[in-house]
Each structure stands twice: as C-alpha cells, then as structure tokens.
Short mmCIF file of C-alpha atoms in Angstrom, two decimals:
data_model
loop_
_atom_site.label_atom_id
_atom_site.label_comp_id
_atom_site.label_asym_id
_atom_site.label_seq_id
_atom_site.Cartn_x
_atom_site.Cartn_y
_atom_site.Cartn_z
CA MET A 679 37.51 103.09 47.81
CA THR A 680 33.84 104.01 46.68
CA SER A 681 31.14 101.64 47.03
CA CYS A 682 30.72 101.89 43.33
CA ALA A 683 34.42 101.00 42.80
CA LEU A 684 34.13 98.11 45.08
CA HIS A 685 31.01 96.77 43.13
CA SER A 686 32.97 97.08 40.03
CA ILE A 687 35.79 95.09 41.25
CA SER A 688 33.22 92.63 42.77
CA GLY A 689 31.60 92.03 39.20
CA GLU A 690 34.85 91.85 37.31
CA ASN A 691 35.95 89.03 39.90
CA ARG A 692 32.43 87.18 39.41
CA SER A 693 33.03 87.48 35.58
CA ARG A 694 36.33 86.04 35.63
CA THR A 695 35.03 83.13 38.06
CA ASN A 696 32.18 82.58 35.65
CA ALA A 697 34.76 82.67 32.53
CA ARG A 698 36.97 80.07 34.37
CA GLY A 699 34.04 77.80 35.28
CA LEU A 700 32.53 77.71 31.84
CA ALA A 701 36.00 76.85 30.14
CA ILE A 702 36.41 74.02 32.68
CA LEU A 703 32.86 72.90 31.80
CA LEU A 704 33.74 73.17 27.93
CA GLY A 705 36.88 71.13 28.50
CA ALA A 706 35.14 68.47 30.32
CA SER A 707 32.25 68.29 27.56
CA SER A 708 34.93 68.44 24.88
CA ALA A 709 36.73 65.33 26.48
CA VAL A 710 33.68 63.37 26.63
CA LEU A 711 32.94 64.08 22.85
CA VAL A 712 36.63 63.07 21.78
CA VAL A 713 36.35 59.76 23.76
CA HIS A 714 33.39 59.03 21.85
CA LEU A 715 34.97 60.11 18.51
CA LEU A 716 38.04 57.85 19.19
CA ALA A 717 36.25 54.57 20.57
CA GLY A 718 32.94 54.82 18.92
CA GLY A 719 33.86 53.04 15.87
CA ARG A 720 35.72 50.21 17.09
CA TYR A 721 32.97 47.35 17.15
CA GLY A 722 29.74 47.84 14.91
CA PHE A 723 26.32 48.98 14.68
CA HIS A 724 23.88 47.88 17.40
CA ARG A 725 20.57 46.49 16.53
CA ASP A 726 18.64 49.44 17.50
CA GLU A 727 20.98 51.67 15.55
CA LEU A 728 20.32 49.65 12.61
CA ALA A 729 16.56 50.30 12.94
CA THR A 730 17.17 53.99 13.39
CA LEU A 731 19.44 54.11 10.38
CA ASP A 732 16.66 52.59 8.18
CA ASP A 733 14.16 54.91 9.74
CA ALA A 734 16.27 57.72 9.01
CA ARG A 735 16.01 56.88 5.22
CA HIS A 736 12.14 57.22 5.51
CA LEU A 737 11.59 60.71 7.13
CA ALA A 738 8.19 61.07 8.90
CA TRP A 739 6.69 62.83 11.71
CA GLY A 740 6.42 59.68 13.69
CA TYR A 741 7.61 56.12 13.92
CA VAL A 742 6.07 53.14 15.84
CA ALA A 743 8.90 53.04 18.18
CA TYR A 744 9.85 56.44 18.95
CA PRO A 745 8.97 60.18 17.68
CA PRO A 746 10.95 61.79 14.88
CA VAL A 747 13.92 63.61 16.28
CA THR A 748 16.25 60.68 16.53
CA PRO A 749 15.79 59.34 13.00
CA PHE A 750 15.95 62.96 11.78
CA PHE A 751 19.45 63.33 13.44
CA GLY A 752 20.33 59.92 11.80
CA TRP A 753 19.20 61.44 8.57
CA ILE A 754 21.66 64.43 8.93
CA SER A 755 24.17 62.07 9.82
CA LEU A 756 23.90 59.95 6.86
CA LYS A 757 24.06 63.16 4.72
CA LEU A 758 27.11 64.33 6.17
CA PHE A 759 29.13 61.16 7.19
CA GLY A 760 27.37 58.34 5.04
CA THR A 761 27.17 55.31 6.69
CA SER A 762 30.20 55.62 9.07
CA LEU A 763 29.71 54.19 12.23
CA THR A 764 31.63 57.11 14.35
CA GLY A 765 29.57 59.72 12.11
CA PHE A 766 26.16 58.18 12.66
CA ARG A 767 26.78 58.28 16.51
CA PHE A 768 28.24 61.71 16.07
CA PHE A 769 24.99 63.80 17.33
CA ALA A 770 24.35 61.27 20.03
CA ALA A 771 27.90 61.91 21.52
CA VAL A 772 27.28 65.83 21.03
CA SER A 773 23.95 65.59 22.96
CA THR A 774 25.16 64.13 26.18
CA SER A 775 28.38 66.10 25.95
CA VAL A 776 26.50 69.23 25.92
CA ALA A 777 24.13 68.05 28.88
CA VAL A 778 27.51 67.64 31.01
CA VAL A 779 27.96 71.52 30.46
CA PHE A 780 24.25 72.22 31.63
CA THR A 781 24.76 70.23 34.77
CA GLY A 782 27.81 72.44 35.67
CA LEU A 783 25.64 75.55 34.53
CA MET A 784 23.13 74.36 37.12
CA ALA A 785 25.44 74.44 39.87
CA ARG A 786 26.94 77.92 38.91
CA GLU A 787 23.28 79.17 39.08
CA LEU A 788 22.63 77.44 42.25
CA GLY A 789 25.57 79.57 43.77
CA GLY A 790 28.57 76.94 43.15
CA LYS A 791 31.76 78.21 42.44
CA SER A 792 34.17 76.63 39.63
CA GLY A 793 34.92 73.86 41.88
CA ALA A 794 31.44 72.91 42.70
CA GLN A 795 30.49 73.34 38.76
CA ALA A 796 33.24 71.07 37.55
CA LEU A 797 32.44 68.28 40.45
CA ALA A 798 28.68 68.19 39.21
CA ALA A 799 29.53 68.25 35.67
CA ALA A 800 32.23 65.32 36.16
CA ALA A 801 29.37 63.45 37.87
CA ALA A 802 27.25 63.42 34.87
CA ILE A 803 30.17 62.09 32.90
CA PRO A 804 29.69 58.36 33.47
CA PHE A 805 26.13 58.30 32.27
CA ALA A 806 27.29 60.67 29.10
CA ILE A 807 29.79 58.28 28.28
CA GLY A 808 27.12 55.29 28.33
CA ALA A 809 24.31 56.91 26.65
CA GLY A 810 26.48 58.69 24.03
CA THR A 811 28.26 55.42 23.06
CA LEU A 812 24.84 54.53 20.70
CA MET A 813 22.72 56.45 18.40
CA GLN A 814 19.52 56.27 20.04
CA TYR A 815 16.83 58.11 21.46
CA VAL A 816 18.15 57.89 24.88
CA SER A 817 20.81 60.63 24.17
CA PHE A 818 18.34 63.34 22.92
CA ASP A 819 16.02 62.68 25.61
CA TYR A 820 18.74 63.11 28.38
CA LEU A 821 19.78 66.10 26.75
CA ALA A 822 16.06 67.96 26.36
CA TRP A 823 15.54 66.92 29.96
CA VAL A 824 18.87 68.35 31.53
CA ALA A 825 18.47 71.40 29.41
CA CYS A 826 14.80 71.98 30.71
CA SER A 827 16.05 71.42 34.23
CA TYR A 828 18.65 74.16 33.54
CA PHE A 829 16.11 76.60 32.36
CA PHE A 830 13.75 75.74 35.37
CA VAL A 831 16.80 76.65 37.87
CA LEU A 832 17.04 79.97 36.01
CA LEU A 833 13.25 80.50 36.61
CA CYS A 834 13.47 79.68 40.24
CA LYS A 835 16.78 81.81 40.80
CA SER A 836 15.26 84.91 38.92
CA ARG A 837 11.57 84.71 39.06
CA ASP A 838 11.44 85.82 35.43
CA PRO A 839 8.55 84.05 33.96
CA ARG A 840 9.98 84.70 30.56
CA TRP A 841 12.01 81.41 31.22
CA TRP A 842 8.98 79.41 30.52
CA LEU A 843 9.02 79.75 26.81
CA ALA A 844 12.69 78.15 26.89
CA ILE A 845 11.04 75.32 29.29
CA GLY A 846 8.16 75.01 26.89
CA GLY A 847 10.52 74.80 23.96
CA CYS A 848 12.67 71.94 25.61
CA ILE A 849 9.67 70.08 26.64
CA GLY A 850 8.24 70.44 23.11
CA PHE A 851 11.76 68.97 21.71
CA GLY A 852 11.65 66.34 24.45
CA MET A 853 8.37 65.09 23.43
CA LEU A 854 9.58 64.64 19.70
CA THR A 855 12.18 62.53 21.34
CA LYS A 856 10.75 60.32 23.89
CA TYR A 857 7.46 60.44 25.26
CA THR A 858 8.86 60.01 28.90
CA MET A 859 9.47 63.69 28.48
CA LEU A 860 5.97 64.03 29.73
CA VAL A 861 7.17 62.94 33.34
CA CYS A 862 9.48 65.79 33.34
CA ALA A 863 6.43 68.09 32.50
CA ILE A 864 4.42 66.57 35.31
CA SER A 865 7.21 67.11 37.48
CA ILE A 866 7.45 70.75 36.77
CA ALA A 867 3.96 71.30 37.32
CA THR A 868 4.08 69.46 40.74
CA GLY A 869 6.95 71.88 41.44
CA VAL A 870 4.87 74.74 40.81
CA LEU A 871 1.82 73.73 42.56
CA LEU A 872 3.77 72.99 45.58
CA THR A 873 5.68 75.82 45.81
CA ASP A 874 5.40 79.62 45.70
CA LEU A 875 5.56 79.60 42.02
CA ARG A 876 1.93 78.92 42.00
CA ALA A 877 1.88 82.94 41.45
CA HIS A 878 3.13 82.05 37.81
CA LEU A 879 -0.10 80.00 37.21
CA ARG A 880 -1.55 83.84 36.40
CA SER A 881 1.38 84.60 33.98
CA LYS A 882 0.92 84.86 30.29
CA TRP A 883 4.35 83.63 29.97
CA LEU A 884 3.88 80.20 31.54
CA TRP A 885 0.76 79.55 29.34
CA LEU A 886 2.74 80.73 26.30
CA GLY A 887 5.35 78.04 27.37
CA VAL A 888 2.74 75.43 27.22
CA ALA A 889 1.72 76.78 23.94
CA VAL A 890 5.19 76.49 22.58
CA ALA A 891 5.53 72.92 23.70
CA LEU A 892 2.22 72.03 22.19
CA LEU A 893 2.86 73.79 18.96
CA ILE A 894 6.44 71.97 18.75
CA PHE A 895 4.66 68.63 19.48
CA LEU A 896 1.96 69.14 17.33
CA PRO A 897 3.06 67.26 13.95
CA ASN A 898 3.86 64.23 15.91
CA LEU A 899 0.46 64.26 17.50
CA ILE A 900 -1.10 64.37 14.20
CA TRP A 901 0.88 61.63 12.94
CA GLN A 902 -0.23 59.61 16.00
CA ILE A 903 -4.03 60.43 15.18
CA GLN A 904 -3.52 59.60 11.41
CA ASN A 905 -1.87 56.07 12.71
CA ASP A 906 -4.58 55.25 15.15
CA PHE A 907 -1.89 56.09 18.00
CA VAL A 908 0.20 53.00 17.23
CA SER A 909 2.78 53.94 19.44
CA LEU A 910 0.61 53.43 22.55
CA ASP A 911 0.14 50.02 21.46
CA PHE A 912 3.76 49.61 20.89
CA LEU A 913 4.66 51.17 24.44
CA GLN A 914 2.05 48.99 26.18
CA HIS A 915 3.62 45.77 24.67
CA ILE A 916 7.19 46.69 25.44
CA HIS A 917 6.18 47.51 28.83
CA GLU A 918 4.37 44.29 29.47
CA ARG A 919 7.38 42.48 28.00
CA ASP A 920 9.77 44.41 30.15
CA VAL A 921 7.65 43.42 33.47
CA ARG A 922 7.18 39.75 32.32
CA ILE A 923 10.97 39.21 31.64
CA GLY A 924 12.06 41.13 34.75
CA ARG A 925 13.81 43.91 33.46
CA THR A 926 11.95 46.27 35.96
CA LYS A 927 12.11 44.16 38.99
CA ASN A 928 15.35 45.91 40.12
CA PHE A 929 14.27 49.72 39.58
CA LEU A 930 15.81 50.71 43.16
CA PRO A 931 18.97 48.58 43.05
CA ASP A 932 19.23 49.64 39.36
CA GLN A 933 19.64 53.44 40.89
CA VAL A 934 22.83 52.50 42.73
CA GLU A 935 24.51 50.97 39.44
CA LEU A 936 23.52 54.00 37.58
CA THR A 937 25.20 56.33 40.12
CA LEU A 938 27.97 54.14 41.57
CA PHE A 939 30.18 56.13 43.55
CA THR A 940 28.22 59.36 42.74
CA LEU A 941 25.30 58.26 44.72
CA PRO A 942 26.33 60.23 47.86
CA LEU A 943 26.59 63.50 45.95
CA ALA A 944 23.38 62.77 44.54
CA ILE A 945 21.90 62.23 48.09
CA LEU A 946 23.56 65.56 49.23
CA GLY A 947 21.41 67.34 46.39
CA LEU A 948 18.30 65.86 47.70
CA VAL A 949 19.13 67.40 51.07
CA PHE A 950 20.00 70.65 49.35
CA TYR A 951 16.64 71.04 47.73
CA PHE A 952 14.25 69.66 50.67
CA GLY A 953 16.46 70.12 53.89
CA PHE A 954 18.69 73.13 53.29
CA LYS A 955 17.59 76.77 54.15
CA ARG A 956 19.68 78.00 51.18
CA GLY A 957 17.88 75.62 48.61
CA ARG A 958 14.47 76.58 49.54
CA ALA A 959 14.12 78.97 46.72
CA PHE A 960 15.03 75.99 44.40
CA ARG A 961 12.62 73.57 46.03
CA ALA A 962 10.69 73.09 43.09
CA VAL A 963 13.81 71.84 41.07
CA GLY A 964 13.90 68.80 43.61
CA TYR A 965 10.72 67.76 42.16
CA LEU A 966 12.42 66.98 38.82
CA TYR A 967 13.98 64.02 40.52
CA LEU A 968 11.47 62.99 43.20
CA VAL A 969 8.54 63.03 41.05
CA PRO A 970 9.86 60.89 38.47
CA LEU A 971 11.34 58.40 41.09
CA ILE A 972 7.76 57.98 42.36
CA ILE A 973 6.33 57.51 38.82
CA PHE A 974 8.66 55.17 37.39
CA PHE A 975 8.71 53.10 40.69
CA ILE A 976 5.05 52.87 40.79
CA ALA A 977 4.68 52.27 36.86
CA LYS A 978 7.57 49.76 36.99
CA GLY A 979 9.64 51.70 34.50
CA ARG A 980 13.20 50.49 33.77
CA GLY A 981 16.18 51.74 36.14
CA TYR A 982 17.76 54.00 33.39
CA TYR A 983 14.46 56.06 32.85
CA LEU A 984 15.51 58.27 35.67
CA ALA A 985 18.82 59.19 34.54
CA PRO A 986 17.85 62.53 33.41
CA GLY A 987 16.81 63.26 36.99
CA TYR A 988 20.21 62.95 38.29
CA PRO A 989 22.15 66.12 37.15
CA VAL A 990 19.67 68.20 39.16
CA LEU A 991 20.80 66.30 42.00
CA TYR A 992 24.50 66.48 41.35
CA ALA A 993 24.39 70.26 41.01
CA GLY A 994 22.46 70.68 44.08
CA GLY A 995 24.83 68.15 45.92
CA ALA A 996 28.12 70.03 44.67
CA VAL A 997 27.01 73.30 45.94
CA PHE A 998 25.81 72.01 49.14
CA GLY A 999 28.93 69.73 49.67
CA ALA A 1000 30.92 72.92 49.04
CA GLU A 1001 29.45 74.67 51.77
CA LEU A 1002 29.75 71.94 54.33
CA VAL A 1003 33.39 71.32 53.38
CA ASN A 1004 34.21 75.15 53.66
CA ASN A 1005 33.30 75.18 57.25
CA LEU A 1006 35.59 72.42 58.43
CA ARG A 1007 39.34 72.37 59.36
CA PRO A 1008 41.64 72.78 56.19
CA VAL A 1009 42.88 69.21 56.44
CA TRP A 1010 39.68 67.78 56.49
CA ARG A 1011 38.58 70.09 53.57
CA ILE A 1012 41.44 68.47 51.53
CA TRP A 1013 40.77 64.94 52.48
CA LEU A 1014 36.64 65.34 51.78
CA ARG A 1015 37.28 67.23 48.49
CA SER A 1016 39.88 64.40 47.67
CA ILE A 1017 37.42 61.76 48.49
CA ALA A 1018 34.60 63.39 46.29
CA TRP A 1019 36.74 63.69 43.08
CA ALA A 1020 38.21 60.05 43.41
CA SER A 1021 34.32 58.82 43.66
CA VAL A 1022 33.43 60.66 40.72
CA ALA A 1023 36.89 59.42 38.75
CA ILE A 1024 36.28 55.95 39.82
CA THR A 1025 32.62 56.07 38.49
CA ILE A 1026 33.84 57.56 35.30
CA VAL A 1027 36.61 54.85 34.89
CA PHE A 1028 33.93 52.14 35.48
CA ALA A 1029 31.75 53.64 32.89
CA ALA A 1030 34.40 53.80 30.25
CA ALA A 1031 35.54 50.28 30.80
CA TYR A 1032 32.09 48.58 30.68
CA PHE A 1033 30.28 50.83 28.37
CA LEU A 1034 32.47 52.25 25.64
CA PRO A 1035 33.82 49.62 22.99
CA LEU A 1036 37.47 49.60 24.34
CA ALA A 1037 37.90 45.77 25.23
CA PRO A 1038 39.81 43.85 22.83
CA ILE A 1039 37.05 41.25 21.61
CA ASN A 1040 37.48 37.88 22.92
CA SER A 1041 39.83 39.27 25.74
CA ASN A 1042 39.01 38.46 29.52
CA TRP A 1043 38.06 42.39 29.95
CA ALA A 1044 35.57 41.98 26.91
CA ARG A 1045 33.92 38.58 28.52
CA ARG A 1046 33.60 40.54 31.67
CA VAL A 1047 31.99 43.64 29.70
CA PHE A 1048 29.78 41.43 27.81
CA MET A 1049 28.30 39.98 30.90
CA VAL A 1050 27.44 43.44 32.06
CA SER A 1051 26.41 45.38 28.96
CA ASP A 1052 24.28 43.30 26.71
CA ASP A 1053 24.38 46.10 24.12
CA LEU A 1054 28.08 45.85 23.13
CA ARG A 1055 27.71 42.08 22.12
CA GLU A 1056 24.83 43.02 19.82
CA GLU A 1057 26.97 45.05 17.97
CA ILE A 1058 29.02 42.16 16.64
CA GLY A 1059 28.39 39.85 13.81
CA TRP A 1060 26.10 41.80 11.43
CA PRO A 1061 28.29 41.97 8.43
CA GLU A 1062 28.97 37.92 8.44
CA LEU A 1063 25.15 37.39 8.97
CA VAL A 1064 24.63 39.50 5.57
CA LYS A 1065 27.41 37.72 3.93
CA THR A 1066 25.67 34.34 4.82
CA VAL A 1067 22.43 35.30 3.39
CA ALA A 1068 24.02 36.58 0.03
CA GLN A 1069 25.71 32.92 -0.11
CA ILE A 1070 22.32 31.34 0.30
CA ARG A 1071 20.93 33.51 -2.37
CA ASP A 1072 23.78 32.79 -4.84
CA SER A 1073 23.18 29.12 -4.25
CA LEU A 1074 19.28 29.41 -5.78
CA GLY A 1075 18.73 29.26 -9.23
CA PRO A 1076 17.70 32.41 -11.34
CA VAL A 1077 13.75 31.79 -11.46
CA GLU A 1078 13.82 31.67 -7.61
CA ARG A 1079 16.18 34.54 -7.32
CA SER A 1080 13.65 36.39 -9.43
CA ARG A 1081 10.84 36.08 -6.75
CA LEU A 1082 12.86 36.23 -3.93
CA ALA A 1083 12.72 37.95 -0.51
CA ILE A 1084 14.48 38.18 2.85
CA LEU A 1085 11.96 37.82 5.86
CA ALA A 1086 13.77 39.14 8.68
CA GLY A 1087 12.40 38.42 12.30
CA ASN A 1088 13.53 41.57 14.17
CA TYR A 1089 14.47 45.10 12.95
CA GLY A 1090 18.26 44.60 13.74
CA GLU A 1091 18.31 41.75 10.96
CA ALA A 1092 16.22 43.91 8.74
CA GLY A 1093 18.43 46.82 9.06
CA ALA A 1094 21.56 44.84 8.81
CA ILE A 1095 20.20 43.42 5.29
CA ASN A 1096 19.30 47.03 4.08
CA LEU A 1097 22.54 48.39 5.15
CA TYR A 1098 25.15 46.04 3.95
CA GLY A 1099 23.05 43.87 1.49
CA LYS A 1100 23.58 46.42 -1.33
CA ASP A 1101 27.14 45.40 -1.69
CA TYR A 1102 25.89 41.97 -2.61
CA GLY A 1103 22.97 43.10 -4.57
CA LEU A 1104 20.35 41.65 -2.06
CA PRO A 1105 16.78 42.82 -2.20
CA LYS A 1106 15.48 44.98 0.80
CA ALA A 1107 14.43 43.09 3.95
CA ILE A 1108 10.82 42.67 4.53
CA CYS A 1109 9.89 42.61 8.22
CA GLY A 1110 6.76 42.98 10.51
CA THR A 1111 8.36 44.52 13.29
CA ASN A 1112 7.59 48.21 14.24
CA SER A 1113 7.71 50.72 11.14
CA PHE A 1114 9.34 47.95 8.88
CA TRP A 1115 5.57 46.45 8.46
CA SER A 1116 4.11 49.61 7.04
CA ARG A 1117 6.48 49.06 4.32
CA GLY A 1118 5.10 45.93 2.93
CA TYR A 1119 6.39 42.84 1.25
CA GLY A 1120 6.89 43.97 -2.09
CA ASP A 1121 5.23 43.76 -5.41
CA PRO A 1122 5.02 41.12 -7.08
CA PRO A 1123 4.74 39.21 -3.57
CA PRO A 1124 7.77 36.81 -3.10
CA GLU A 1125 7.39 33.21 -3.76
CA THR A 1126 10.85 31.91 -2.15
CA LEU A 1127 12.21 33.71 1.21
CA ILE A 1128 15.23 33.46 2.95
CA VAL A 1129 13.84 33.36 6.69
CA ILE A 1130 16.06 34.60 9.37
CA GLY A 1131 15.18 35.15 13.14
CA PHE A 1132 12.58 32.43 13.05
CA SER A 1133 11.94 28.87 14.30
CA ARG A 1134 11.56 25.81 11.94
CA GLU A 1135 8.03 25.62 13.42
CA PHE A 1136 7.07 29.11 12.27
CA GLY A 1137 8.48 28.13 8.87
CA ASN A 1138 6.33 24.78 8.55
CA ARG A 1139 3.24 26.71 9.88
CA TYR A 1140 3.32 29.20 7.22
CA PHE A 1141 5.12 27.80 3.98
CA GLU A 1142 4.44 24.56 2.11
CA SER A 1143 8.30 23.72 2.38
CA CYS A 1144 11.09 25.12 4.69
CA GLU A 1145 14.47 23.54 4.72
CA LEU A 1146 17.57 24.79 6.94
CA ALA A 1147 20.14 26.61 4.97
CA ALA A 1148 22.81 27.81 7.21
CA ARG A 1149 23.40 28.81 10.74
CA ILE A 1150 24.19 32.45 12.11
CA THR A 1151 27.79 32.54 13.36
CA ASN A 1152 30.58 35.55 13.77
CA LYS A 1153 33.98 35.38 13.43
CA TYR A 1154 34.88 36.22 17.18
CA GLY A 1155 32.59 33.31 18.54
CA VAL A 1156 30.71 36.05 20.57
CA ALA A 1157 27.34 34.63 21.81
CA ASN A 1158 24.51 37.22 21.24
CA GLU A 1159 20.96 37.23 20.48
CA GLU A 1160 21.49 36.45 16.97
CA THR A 1161 23.78 33.29 17.39
CA THR A 1162 21.90 31.82 20.49
CA ASP A 1163 18.03 32.82 20.44
CA HIS A 1164 17.32 31.94 16.57
CA PRO A 1165 20.59 30.90 14.65
CA ASP A 1166 18.98 29.26 12.13
CA ILE A 1167 18.48 30.33 8.43
CA PHE A 1168 15.61 28.67 6.32
CA ILE A 1169 14.93 28.87 2.94
CA CYS A 1170 10.89 28.84 2.60
CA ARG A 1171 9.00 28.41 -0.48
CA HIS A 1172 5.22 29.37 -1.21
CA LEU A 1173 3.28 30.90 1.47
CA ARG A 1174 0.17 28.75 2.59
CA GLU A 1175 -2.26 31.81 2.73
CA SER A 1176 -2.48 35.08 0.71
CA TRP A 1177 0.32 37.64 1.28
CA PRO A 1178 -2.38 40.19 2.17
CA GLU A 1179 -3.93 37.84 4.91
CA PHE A 1180 -0.45 36.92 6.25
CA TRP A 1181 0.75 40.57 6.40
CA LYS A 1182 -2.09 41.93 7.78
CA ASN A 1183 -1.74 39.57 11.02
CA PHE A 1184 1.98 39.67 10.73
CA ARG A 1185 2.79 43.08 12.80
CA ARG A 1186 4.65 42.78 15.91
CA TYR A 1187 6.43 45.21 18.33
CA GLY A 1188 9.90 44.85 19.48
#
C-alpha cells in the first residue's frame, strides 16, 4: 500500500474519531441543557434575577452592577418566553452547556482522543450545572472565558496569528459581560510575554485582535465615561463588603469545594502545561489558570471567580492522564479510568443535589441544601411578599392611594414588586439600589409610602410618621434574607426633607 493511501486511511480514521468525540461532547452538553430546562422552574426567581429582569426592560449600554450583555439576553428571553422562569434562564443554561463543548474541544486540540475529550467535558459539568441554574452574568462570563481559552489553545497549536481575531472577539464580549474578563486578558498577555509567542507581538493580527476587543467594548466604555465610571464605585463597595463579611477569607479552601473530586484532574492539568514535555507547546495556556489564581488570591477575590480557569486544566489533565494510564498494565488502566470517571460522576451528583432546585421544599434534603446554597432559599417567597404589599395598599383610603409609592430596600424587593405587582395594580417600586436609583421617585413625589427592606429606625428618621403594617413570611416557612434580616413592612407618611434632597443622598450599592 502506498504512503498516500496510508495517509488517506489515517485521515479518515482521524475524522471518524473527531466526529465520534464531537457527538459525545454535544450529547453531554445537551444533557446539561435538558436538566436545566426540566428543573429550572421548580422554585422561583432569585433576587439577582429580579434585578436583571427589571434592567432588561430598560436596555442600555451599561448598568451600575454589570455590563449590558446579561440584561440584553434577559430582554430577548422576555420577548421570546415572557416572564416564564424557565424561559428567562434559557440563555444562561445554553451558555454553560456550550462551555462544556469547548472544554472537550480543548482536550481534542491538545491531542486527546474521544475518551479524554469526554472526561474533560464531564469534569466541566458540575460548574455548568451550578452556574446555569440562574440567569446572571456568571454564565455568560464563563462561556466567554472558556471560548477564549479554546481559541488560545488553537493559536498555540497552529501558531496561526489569525486566531487573535477570535480571541479579541471573546475578550470584547467578555468585557461586556463581567469586568473580570480583564484578568483573562492579562493572563493571555502573560503567556505571550513568557513564552515563544513573543514573536506574535510583531504580528498585525495580534494588534487587530486587540482592536476588535476594544471596538466591541467601546459602547460600554462610553457609557461608563458618561456615568462617571459609576461601576468602579460599585465594585469597590462590593469588594469592601465581601472582605468585611468574610466572603473572601477562604479563597483557597473554596477551590477544593469548587472542584471536589475533580481536583486531581485539575492538578494533572497544571503538570501537563508546566512539567510535561509534550505540554511545552501549550505552556502559555497554563497561565490562563496560574495568573488568575495569583491575582484573585492577592486581590481577595471570591472563590468562584477562578471557576473559568479550570476547563483548561481539565482538558490538559485528561490528555496527560490518558497518556500516563496507557503506559500501565491493562488491569491498572481499567482501575484508574474507573476511578477517574467515578470521581467526576460523584462530583456531578453533588452539584445536581445541592445547586439545582430539585429538593422538595421543607424536606430534610432541602434543609441541607439551604445550608450549603444561599441562592436557592432566596428564590422563595417573592409572590407572597407582593401579595402582602397589595393587601396593605388595599387597606388605605383613596386619597392616600392617589399619592402612594412603594419604597424597596433592595433590588430583589423592587424587582419583585415590578414583576408581580401589575397583577394587583401596584405602582412601580422606587429603590435607591444600583440602577434603580437612576429611575427616580416619580412625579409628583409620593406622600404615603409602603416601606419594605428597612428598619423602624430608618422610617422614624426620614418620615414624620411610620407604623408597622405587616411582617414578611412565606408559605413554606423558609428562613431567608427577607424573613430574617428585615421582615417588617411599614406605612410611612410625609418625608421630613424635600424629595430631591433625600434622593440625592439615597443612592446605594448592593
């Protein structure tokens, strides 16, 4: 047989292997999406989702709490699915599902066969399950970061500088999603400077990629300039709060919780990039984990900020692990592969059990889940809260109802009033938190207010009279922020100072 024929057969085998691997990856991704679609509507909207939903009704190139991508996809969801909870979460679930495919494709480009691709993708499923549960920027940021990592792997493999255009596009999209994408860009720059990719600094394609990223990000940058870089104030406030209340103190232990039994695979990935001869060509990719690890640790970031860095480790670890196992006796190969897959499977089960809304509320399972995941218990009770506010409104006379406002202490309460309140004919909530503040207090200014999310001290300080009207509960008796931190609802009358003066100093971040 001629060498040409052998080459043709080899190419056909490689194509079949790639097709089989891609089919497995698409199957895994589809399974994640189906799980989200089946389970995503079981509880209710999370307070962060309520804010995003309300922002989606006010499209802009920027918001106080985040760039525009997440509200934009929220707007599309509202147009396609209305206020369906499952529909609202659809694009977040799609984003994390697609990231699973990119993780497996990274393993393929690193030289992994279908088994290594499948293992890498499966290792990415636990975070995809957790992040895709809610409609929030974490999902889209994760996709942008993982896609960027994939194109960077392709660049390192082919040395074709035209991949910088795709990388720049991902960075630009990521910056419109979450500003921590800048850390990904810094990581790539570090990989270029510390490896032989330095030669690309003379390539027009790299600088065109930079231009693409800046061009995509430009509308939000202009918005920030027009709004005095308000997001910097927000981020500083949130970071100081997180440090103060201890959310950042366990950054390194959080990495163990984030990866669970997939941690050995991630460690193998680090070894692949920085200690394995065949991984030397992809050493720059390893900095996509190492640099964020250092930056977030020093800057006291929250543990989950590092989550987008793990897919590159899973891909490298799956490839490196497959090569190590192939050199062992058959019996050891079977055992180690079984252990690897069992570790990933157990991690997936843990993620599903504790981060999907599967547990029946008030079951022992749910009580354990609520101790681990604050997010799920914050999805409960919003319709009851709005119904209670409507009953308070109905108890007022027609004169007071004509100049009535609902003053909400946080964006969850404001978003819930604006979502469910229309069924009761309630006015839109006014709120000083994040982008709600810019929407003002109405014209004419209110005289009577139903106040939620504040203490009696607040009411007595700013209003001439303030009386307790009700307490926040939910039909399941689940303790969450609304029922425990600020459960009282007040009727307050006649602001002590002018509304413009009060509102000017009422802006807050959360």
